[in-house]
Amino acid sequence: MMVKRSFLASAATAALLSAFFLFAPAAIPAQEIQIPEFPELAALENGKGAGHWYYVARKIETSGTSADPGFGMDLDFAYYLAFHFGAETEAKESGRALVRRAEAKGDAAGTANLARQWIAYFGADWDIYAALYRSAMAAGDYDYALASLETMAKALPSTAKSKTSELSHYRFSALAAKGITTWTAEASANIDRAAMDSWIAKSLRLASESGALEPAKAALARMRVDFFALRYDAAAAGALEAKEYLRSPGVPRHLISEAGRAFIALSRDPGRTAAGVDFFASFFPETTDGMAAILEKSGRAAGTWVAAFYLARFWAVAGKPTDAAILFLGLTDNAPSPGDADSALWYWLDLTMKAIGSKSFEELGSVRSLELAALSEASGRWKNPAFFDDIVDTYDRNLLKGKFWDDAVALFTLLGARLSPGMATRLLYQSARLVESGRAGLGSAGSGYLSPQEYSQAAYERILGLSSSEEFYKTMAAWRLRREPPFLASMPDLSGDGHEGKATMPSAAAGSGNGAIALFGNYLDYELDDLAASLAARYLGSSDKELVVRLAFELSAAGQHYMALRLARDAVSRGMGERYPQLYGLVYPKAWNDIVARGAAIPDIPEALAYGLIRSESVFDPKAVSYAGAVGLAQLMPATAAETAKGLKMASYSLTNPDMLARFGRKPMRAMFAYNAGPSRMTAWNRESGELPDDILLDAIHLAQPRQYAKNIIQATLAYAKIHYGIDPLAMLDYLVEGTSLPEEPQEPEATEDAVAPIDPMDPLSALRGHGETPE
């Protein structure tokens, strides 16, 4: 039965305070309580209630200062006021804070008392029960810890079912602390389990250290735990100790795979490579030098196939690429699954392409022809073409870099139907642009029946008609056809109707999310913006879409643009953009407008581009730090900034600086590449492939990050141009890709005649049939 709490609803009185301190939980040592003077407590009557102290305490605690909440009280006492006398929402959060703080201090008794009181006030809660369990473990009361777990599971059966591995680890830990080892059989059953999580890993570690497992099994448990924790050196050592177990019939294949991946991670060390060869050769002791025998044995079970696969990988690293390629190709035919077949085929193709590229084949014909033949051979075998995109991508980029543009068109013509949808779209657009610009001929794709314009227009139509086409290439195809890019169709123009940013605030449905709205609003009122954003994030995907919209607008008004963007995007994706068109203004926010406007106030450089850059880099999270160490809204790497500023003799660096644009022919896309990858790299790319149109130069760049970076900025800039500035997207694309000046006034998209729809460049023969011709 839930205990009814007292709430301070009227003037604080000395009697009430006396009663409070008389019945305060034992977790508060009397000597630590600082009783405030009675007159100052009148602040509780200023319409804020006792919950006020929760927000004050959180603000002080999250700021990292040692400030006093007020009236000489400490933080714990402020939380206690809100816990016992505040409204339920603040009381719950205050109680959680008190439990957290007591546990952090190592106060097991205080943690237990607070946790029990929280549960008595508000009912069962997983995190509070977990804290109660930990306090019992810290106090050495293992029987109480086990009893609390039973209560926890009965009170929260659904949560217990979803957190089975966590609950099991708690139980194993308590039993182990009591000196009981019977639980190790249950825990060690997870050794063969394919899916691991952190709780299973902790239980396996506990079992491996219990002394109750046989040595090989304990070593295997350690291998799995160390592999899960990315400790590959220790994992490889565990695999060597458990080698006999791993070689036994019927061992799960993922155990052999984890051993192989651990050794591979260490293969830069020649000694480790030799150890890997020996380890996997031991799976085939009687057939070490017999390729056919290895292939025959590898086809008997998935585990031995995996061992042969890793043996081939180590041969490749150890200087035996020919043997490795032969083994990989053989493994494609007896693979246990289509995915396995593709994995072996990928390594065969990779080794083959490298071998062709590293030797002179003048006497055998063109190196490019041999590479294309290898790709064609592999494409007839592969199951999932996307698995091979990286190899196709490398070959295509080498063609562009070497100016073999006819071969680039031939690549699509030969493999188009067998490529992944994403790669096929890219190569189709690339072929159309090369043909349209006169850099490549149609060859067999045209067979003399299609003009370059007909071929390219049909290609663009095909891209727009395919649901699998990447949105960027749909945008570029629409640009070439002088049409509005499809992704902009649903976006409103908020620039000239006078209502930009003046959305009607939706109200939450009755009884839905009211507690969240109240807590959220108070967080904002007390300038606890990070807590407000964290709370709002819980409602991403909420069935109460009106609540999601409301939270998005509230966060935007408070300057929390990153979380507002996420919520608005969630709402738009679920159809709320039509009802609240201003949501698009939150998905593409004009945040910190004065600062951005000053930074972009340069002739011929649109403000929309500056916003597109910031959104693509940091999603308007000023605290963003990329994996590479780039910081801030514009995510500029310090080294890139220093290099650029030095090269341009600038005190600082910006994508929108006219000197940067001038350095690369006033081409915004090239400035984007330089901004992301560094000016020196862009200078090299410019020298190698500068005569290509920028939308094709993008595909010639060997680094994936600047390629995707430019795509993201272009899409975001187009959205900003339409939503906030009313700029024609075709004019903006002309500027971004070709460097042409933007018109002074927005223009309507140009009307165009219908393109030649029946021509299908994905199938050149059907294109010919579309013209009434029958190929010989």
Short mmCIF file of C-alpha atoms in Angstrom, two decimals, residues 70-362:
data_model
loop_
_atom_site.label_atom_id
_atom_site.label_comp_id
_atom_site.label_asym_id
_atom_site.label_seq_id
_atom_site.Cartn_x
_atom_site.Cartn_y
_atom_site.Cartn_z
CA GLY A 70 19.47 29.46 0.16
CA PHE A 71 19.02 30.23 3.83
CA GLY A 72 22.18 28.34 4.79
CA MET A 73 20.77 24.91 3.86
CA ASP A 74 22.75 22.24 1.98
CA LEU A 75 21.74 20.53 -1.25
CA ASP A 76 20.48 17.38 0.44
CA PHE A 77 18.13 19.38 2.60
CA ALA A 78 16.79 21.26 -0.42
CA TYR A 79 16.09 17.93 -2.10
CA TYR A 80 14.45 16.67 1.12
CA LEU A 81 12.06 19.60 1.20
CA ALA A 82 10.92 18.83 -2.35
CA PHE A 83 10.86 15.07 -1.74
CA HIS A 84 8.54 15.26 1.25
CA PHE A 85 6.46 18.35 0.51
CA GLY A 86 6.68 19.06 -3.22
CA ALA A 87 4.20 18.09 -5.90
CA GLU A 88 4.51 14.49 -7.04
CA THR A 89 6.59 15.15 -10.17
CA GLU A 90 9.24 17.16 -8.33
CA ALA A 91 9.07 14.84 -5.33
CA LYS A 92 9.88 11.80 -7.44
CA GLU A 93 12.84 13.48 -9.09
CA SER A 94 14.09 14.82 -5.75
CA GLY A 95 13.91 11.35 -4.24
CA ARG A 96 15.91 9.95 -7.15
CA ALA A 97 18.51 12.65 -6.64
CA LEU A 98 18.76 11.84 -2.95
CA VAL A 99 19.19 8.12 -3.63
CA ARG A 100 21.86 8.89 -6.23
CA ARG A 101 23.73 11.24 -3.91
CA ALA A 102 23.62 8.86 -0.93
CA GLU A 103 24.94 6.01 -3.08
CA ALA A 104 27.72 8.21 -4.45
CA LYS A 105 28.78 8.97 -0.88
CA GLY A 106 28.97 5.26 -0.06
CA ASP A 107 26.17 5.62 2.49
CA ALA A 108 24.60 2.16 2.22
CA ALA A 109 22.18 2.64 5.11
CA GLY A 110 21.07 6.03 3.87
CA THR A 111 20.58 4.69 0.33
CA ALA A 112 18.47 1.81 1.63
CA ASN A 113 16.26 4.04 3.79
CA LEU A 114 15.70 6.52 0.98
CA ALA A 115 14.95 3.78 -1.56
CA ARG A 116 12.42 2.13 0.76
CA GLN A 117 10.77 5.46 1.42
CA TRP A 118 10.61 6.29 -2.30
CA ILE A 119 8.93 2.95 -3.00
CA ALA A 120 6.51 3.49 -0.11
CA TYR A 121 5.57 6.91 -1.51
CA PHE A 122 5.34 6.16 -5.22
CA GLY A 123 5.38 2.41 -5.81
CA ALA A 124 7.73 0.04 -7.58
CA ASP A 125 10.53 1.43 -9.76
CA TRP A 126 13.33 -0.60 -11.34
CA ASP A 127 16.14 1.89 -10.76
CA ILE A 128 15.14 2.48 -7.15
CA TYR A 129 14.95 -1.26 -6.46
CA ALA A 130 18.38 -1.66 -8.10
CA ALA A 131 19.78 0.98 -5.75
CA LEU A 132 18.20 -0.87 -2.80
CA TYR A 133 19.87 -4.09 -3.98
CA ARG A 134 23.26 -2.40 -4.32
CA SER A 135 22.97 -0.88 -0.87
CA ALA A 136 22.34 -4.33 0.61
CA MET A 137 25.35 -5.74 -1.26
CA ALA A 138 27.52 -2.86 -0.03
CA ALA A 139 26.37 -3.54 3.52
CA GLY A 140 27.12 -7.27 3.19
CA ASP A 141 23.47 -8.23 3.69
CA TYR A 142 23.34 -10.71 0.81
CA ASP A 143 20.14 -12.42 1.93
CA TYR A 144 18.31 -9.09 1.93
CA ALA A 145 19.81 -8.37 -1.51
CA LEU A 146 18.37 -11.64 -2.86
CA ALA A 147 15.02 -10.96 -1.22
CA SER A 148 14.88 -7.49 -2.78
CA LEU A 149 15.46 -9.05 -6.21
CA GLU A 150 12.50 -11.39 -5.73
CA THR A 151 10.30 -8.50 -4.69
CA MET A 152 11.57 -6.48 -7.62
CA ALA A 153 10.71 -9.21 -10.14
CA LYS A 154 7.22 -9.74 -8.69
CA ALA A 155 6.45 -6.02 -8.54
CA LEU A 156 7.70 -5.33 -12.07
CA PRO A 157 7.19 -8.54 -14.08
CA SER A 158 7.26 -6.94 -17.53
CA THR A 159 10.44 -5.01 -16.82
CA ALA A 160 12.02 -8.08 -15.23
CA LYS A 161 11.27 -10.06 -18.39
CA SER A 162 12.94 -7.45 -20.59
CA LYS A 163 15.93 -7.17 -18.24
CA THR A 164 16.53 -10.85 -17.61
CA SER A 165 20.30 -10.69 -18.01
CA GLU A 166 20.59 -7.76 -15.61
CA LEU A 167 18.46 -9.45 -12.98
CA SER A 168 20.41 -12.70 -13.39
CA HIS A 169 23.71 -10.91 -12.90
CA TYR A 170 22.45 -9.33 -9.69
CA ARG A 171 21.41 -12.77 -8.41
CA PHE A 172 24.70 -14.42 -9.46
CA SER A 173 26.67 -11.69 -7.70
CA ALA A 174 24.76 -12.13 -4.45
CA LEU A 175 25.13 -15.92 -4.53
CA ALA A 176 28.83 -15.63 -5.32
CA ALA A 177 29.24 -13.25 -2.37
CA LYS A 178 27.64 -15.94 -0.16
CA GLY A 179 30.21 -18.49 -1.39
CA ILE A 180 27.67 -20.46 -3.44
CA THR A 181 28.83 -21.72 -6.89
CA THR A 182 25.84 -23.68 -8.20
CA TRP A 183 24.80 -20.64 -10.23
CA THR A 184 27.87 -20.99 -12.48
CA ALA A 185 26.18 -23.72 -14.55
CA GLU A 186 23.38 -21.31 -15.45
CA ALA A 187 25.78 -18.45 -16.14
CA SER A 188 28.19 -20.53 -18.24
CA ALA A 189 25.33 -21.64 -20.49
CA ASN A 190 25.68 -18.15 -22.01
CA ILE A 191 29.13 -19.03 -23.36
CA ASP A 192 27.57 -20.47 -26.53
CA ARG A 193 25.01 -17.69 -26.83
CA ALA A 194 25.35 -15.71 -30.08
CA ALA A 195 24.07 -12.36 -28.77
CA MET A 196 25.94 -10.74 -25.90
CA ASP A 197 25.16 -7.72 -23.78
CA SER A 198 27.07 -6.04 -20.98
CA TRP A 199 25.20 -7.93 -18.25
CA ILE A 200 25.86 -11.34 -19.81
CA ALA A 201 29.51 -10.33 -20.18
CA LYS A 202 29.66 -9.41 -16.49
CA SER A 203 28.09 -12.76 -15.52
CA LEU A 204 30.55 -14.69 -17.69
CA ARG A 205 33.46 -12.80 -16.16
CA LEU A 206 32.13 -13.63 -12.69
CA ALA A 207 31.77 -17.31 -13.65
CA SER A 208 35.27 -17.47 -15.16
CA GLU A 209 36.72 -16.14 -11.90
CA SER A 210 34.66 -18.43 -9.64
CA GLY A 211 37.02 -21.42 -9.89
CA ALA A 212 34.02 -23.67 -10.52
CA LEU A 213 34.46 -23.99 -14.31
CA GLU A 214 36.82 -26.38 -16.04
CA PRO A 215 39.89 -24.54 -17.40
CA ALA A 216 38.93 -24.70 -21.11
CA LYS A 217 35.44 -23.39 -20.41
CA ALA A 218 36.76 -20.62 -18.16
CA ALA A 219 39.23 -19.62 -20.89
CA LEU A 220 36.43 -19.53 -23.46
CA ALA A 221 34.32 -17.37 -21.15
CA ARG A 222 37.26 -14.97 -20.78
CA MET A 223 37.74 -14.92 -24.56
CA ARG A 224 34.15 -13.89 -25.11
CA VAL A 225 34.19 -11.24 -22.41
CA ASP A 226 37.48 -9.76 -23.61
CA PHE A 227 36.32 -9.78 -27.22
CA PHE A 228 33.11 -8.02 -26.20
CA ALA A 229 35.20 -5.38 -24.41
CA LEU A 230 37.49 -5.00 -27.49
CA ARG A 231 40.47 -6.36 -25.54
CA TYR A 232 41.73 -8.36 -28.52
CA ASP A 233 45.11 -9.30 -27.07
CA ALA A 234 43.47 -10.95 -24.07
CA ALA A 235 40.78 -12.49 -26.30
CA ALA A 236 43.41 -14.10 -28.54
CA ALA A 237 45.17 -15.49 -25.48
CA GLY A 238 41.88 -16.96 -24.28
CA ALA A 239 41.29 -18.52 -27.70
CA LEU A 240 44.68 -20.26 -27.56
CA GLU A 241 43.84 -21.68 -24.12
CA ALA A 242 40.46 -22.88 -25.39
CA LYS A 243 41.76 -24.20 -28.76
CA GLU A 244 40.79 -27.81 -28.13
CA TYR A 245 37.26 -26.80 -27.19
CA LEU A 246 36.96 -24.61 -30.31
CA ARG A 247 38.12 -27.49 -32.53
CA SER A 248 35.55 -29.92 -31.13
CA PRO A 249 32.68 -31.02 -33.43
CA GLY A 250 29.53 -28.90 -33.35
CA VAL A 251 31.07 -25.84 -31.69
CA PRO A 252 29.00 -22.73 -32.57
CA ARG A 253 30.50 -20.85 -35.50
CA HIS A 254 30.38 -17.45 -33.81
CA LEU A 255 32.93 -18.63 -31.23
CA ILE A 256 35.44 -19.45 -33.99
CA SER A 257 34.61 -16.16 -35.69
CA GLU A 258 35.32 -14.16 -32.52
CA ALA A 259 38.66 -15.91 -32.15
CA GLY A 260 39.47 -15.10 -35.77
CA ARG A 261 38.48 -11.46 -35.45
CA ALA A 262 40.60 -11.13 -32.30
CA PHE A 263 43.67 -12.46 -34.11
CA ILE A 264 42.96 -10.35 -37.21
CA ALA A 265 42.81 -7.20 -35.05
CA LEU A 266 46.40 -7.95 -33.99
CA SER A 267 47.67 -9.04 -37.42
CA ARG A 268 49.91 -6.01 -37.95
CA ASP A 269 52.30 -7.78 -35.63
CA PRO A 270 54.07 -10.53 -37.69
CA GLY A 271 54.18 -12.72 -34.63
CA ARG A 272 50.44 -12.48 -34.23
CA THR A 273 49.96 -13.23 -37.92
CA ALA A 274 52.01 -16.41 -37.60
CA ALA A 275 50.03 -17.38 -34.50
CA GLY A 276 46.80 -16.84 -36.44
CA VAL A 277 47.99 -19.05 -39.32
CA ASP A 278 48.99 -21.81 -36.90
CA PHE A 279 45.76 -21.52 -34.94
CA PHE A 280 43.47 -21.94 -37.94
CA ALA A 281 45.70 -24.44 -39.77
CA SER A 282 45.27 -26.64 -36.70
CA PHE A 283 41.64 -27.14 -37.71
CA PHE A 284 42.95 -29.03 -40.75
CA PRO A 285 45.98 -30.92 -39.33
CA GLU A 286 46.05 -33.67 -41.93
CA THR A 287 45.45 -31.35 -44.90
CA THR A 288 47.68 -28.34 -44.26
CA ASP A 289 49.07 -28.31 -47.80
CA GLY A 290 46.09 -29.79 -49.63
CA MET A 291 43.70 -27.09 -50.90
CA ALA A 292 41.09 -29.56 -52.14
CA ALA A 293 41.11 -31.40 -48.81
CA ILE A 294 40.66 -28.12 -46.90
CA LEU A 295 37.71 -27.20 -49.09
CA GLU A 296 36.20 -30.67 -48.68
CA LYS A 297 36.44 -30.55 -44.90
CA SER A 298 35.25 -26.94 -44.73
CA GLY A 299 32.01 -27.96 -46.41
CA ARG A 300 31.06 -30.38 -43.65
CA ALA A 301 30.13 -27.84 -40.96
CA ALA A 302 29.74 -24.10 -40.53
CA GLY A 303 32.44 -24.01 -37.88
CA THR A 304 35.11 -25.56 -40.10
CA TRP A 305 34.05 -23.28 -42.98
CA VAL A 306 34.66 -20.26 -40.72
CA ALA A 307 38.06 -21.67 -39.74
CA ALA A 308 39.00 -22.08 -43.44
CA PHE A 309 37.80 -18.53 -44.13
CA TYR A 310 40.09 -17.12 -41.45
CA LEU A 311 42.95 -19.32 -42.60
CA ALA A 312 42.60 -17.69 -46.04
CA ARG A 313 42.55 -14.25 -44.45
CA PHE A 314 45.77 -14.97 -42.58
CA TRP A 315 47.40 -16.37 -45.71
CA ALA A 316 46.61 -13.07 -47.43
CA VAL A 317 48.24 -11.13 -44.60
CA ALA A 318 51.18 -13.53 -44.36
CA GLY A 319 52.28 -13.06 -47.98
CA LYS A 320 50.40 -15.90 -49.68
CA PRO A 321 47.74 -13.92 -51.63
CA THR A 322 47.48 -16.44 -54.49
CA ASP A 323 46.73 -19.35 -52.16
CA ALA A 324 44.34 -17.12 -50.25
CA ALA A 325 42.47 -16.10 -53.43
CA ILE A 326 42.12 -19.73 -54.54
CA LEU A 327 40.76 -20.73 -51.15
CA PHE A 328 38.35 -17.77 -50.99
CA LEU A 329 36.96 -18.57 -54.43
CA GLY A 330 36.47 -22.22 -53.45
CA LEU A 331 34.73 -21.17 -50.24
CA THR A 332 32.09 -19.27 -52.21
CA ASP A 333 30.82 -22.58 -53.60
CA ASN A 334 30.38 -24.45 -50.31
CA ALA A 335 29.43 -21.52 -48.05
CA PRO A 336 26.83 -22.20 -45.33
CA SER A 337 24.84 -19.07 -46.23
CA PRO A 338 24.56 -16.41 -48.98
CA GLY A 339 26.21 -13.91 -46.65
CA ASP A 340 29.17 -16.23 -46.15
CA ALA A 341 29.47 -16.73 -49.90
CA ASP A 342 29.56 -12.95 -50.44
CA SER A 343 32.20 -12.53 -47.72
CA ALA A 344 34.53 -15.06 -49.38
CA LEU A 345 33.81 -13.64 -52.84
CA TRP A 346 34.58 -10.10 -51.65
CA TYR A 347 38.04 -11.14 -50.47
CA TRP A 348 38.68 -13.00 -53.74
CA LEU A 349 37.69 -9.94 -55.76
CA ASP A 350 39.70 -7.57 -53.56
CA LEU A 351 42.84 -9.70 -53.88
CA THR A 352 42.31 -10.11 -57.63
CA MET A 353 41.84 -6.37 -58.26
CA LYS A 354 44.95 -5.57 -56.24
CA ALA A 355 46.98 -8.19 -58.09
CA ILE A 356 45.91 -6.79 -61.47
CA GLY A 357 46.66 -3.25 -60.42
CA SER A 358 50.09 -4.08 -59.05
CA LYS A 359 51.53 -5.70 -62.22
CA SER A 360 52.00 -4.88 -65.87
CA PHE A 361 49.58 -6.72 -68.14
CA GLU A 362 50.46 -5.13 -71.48
#
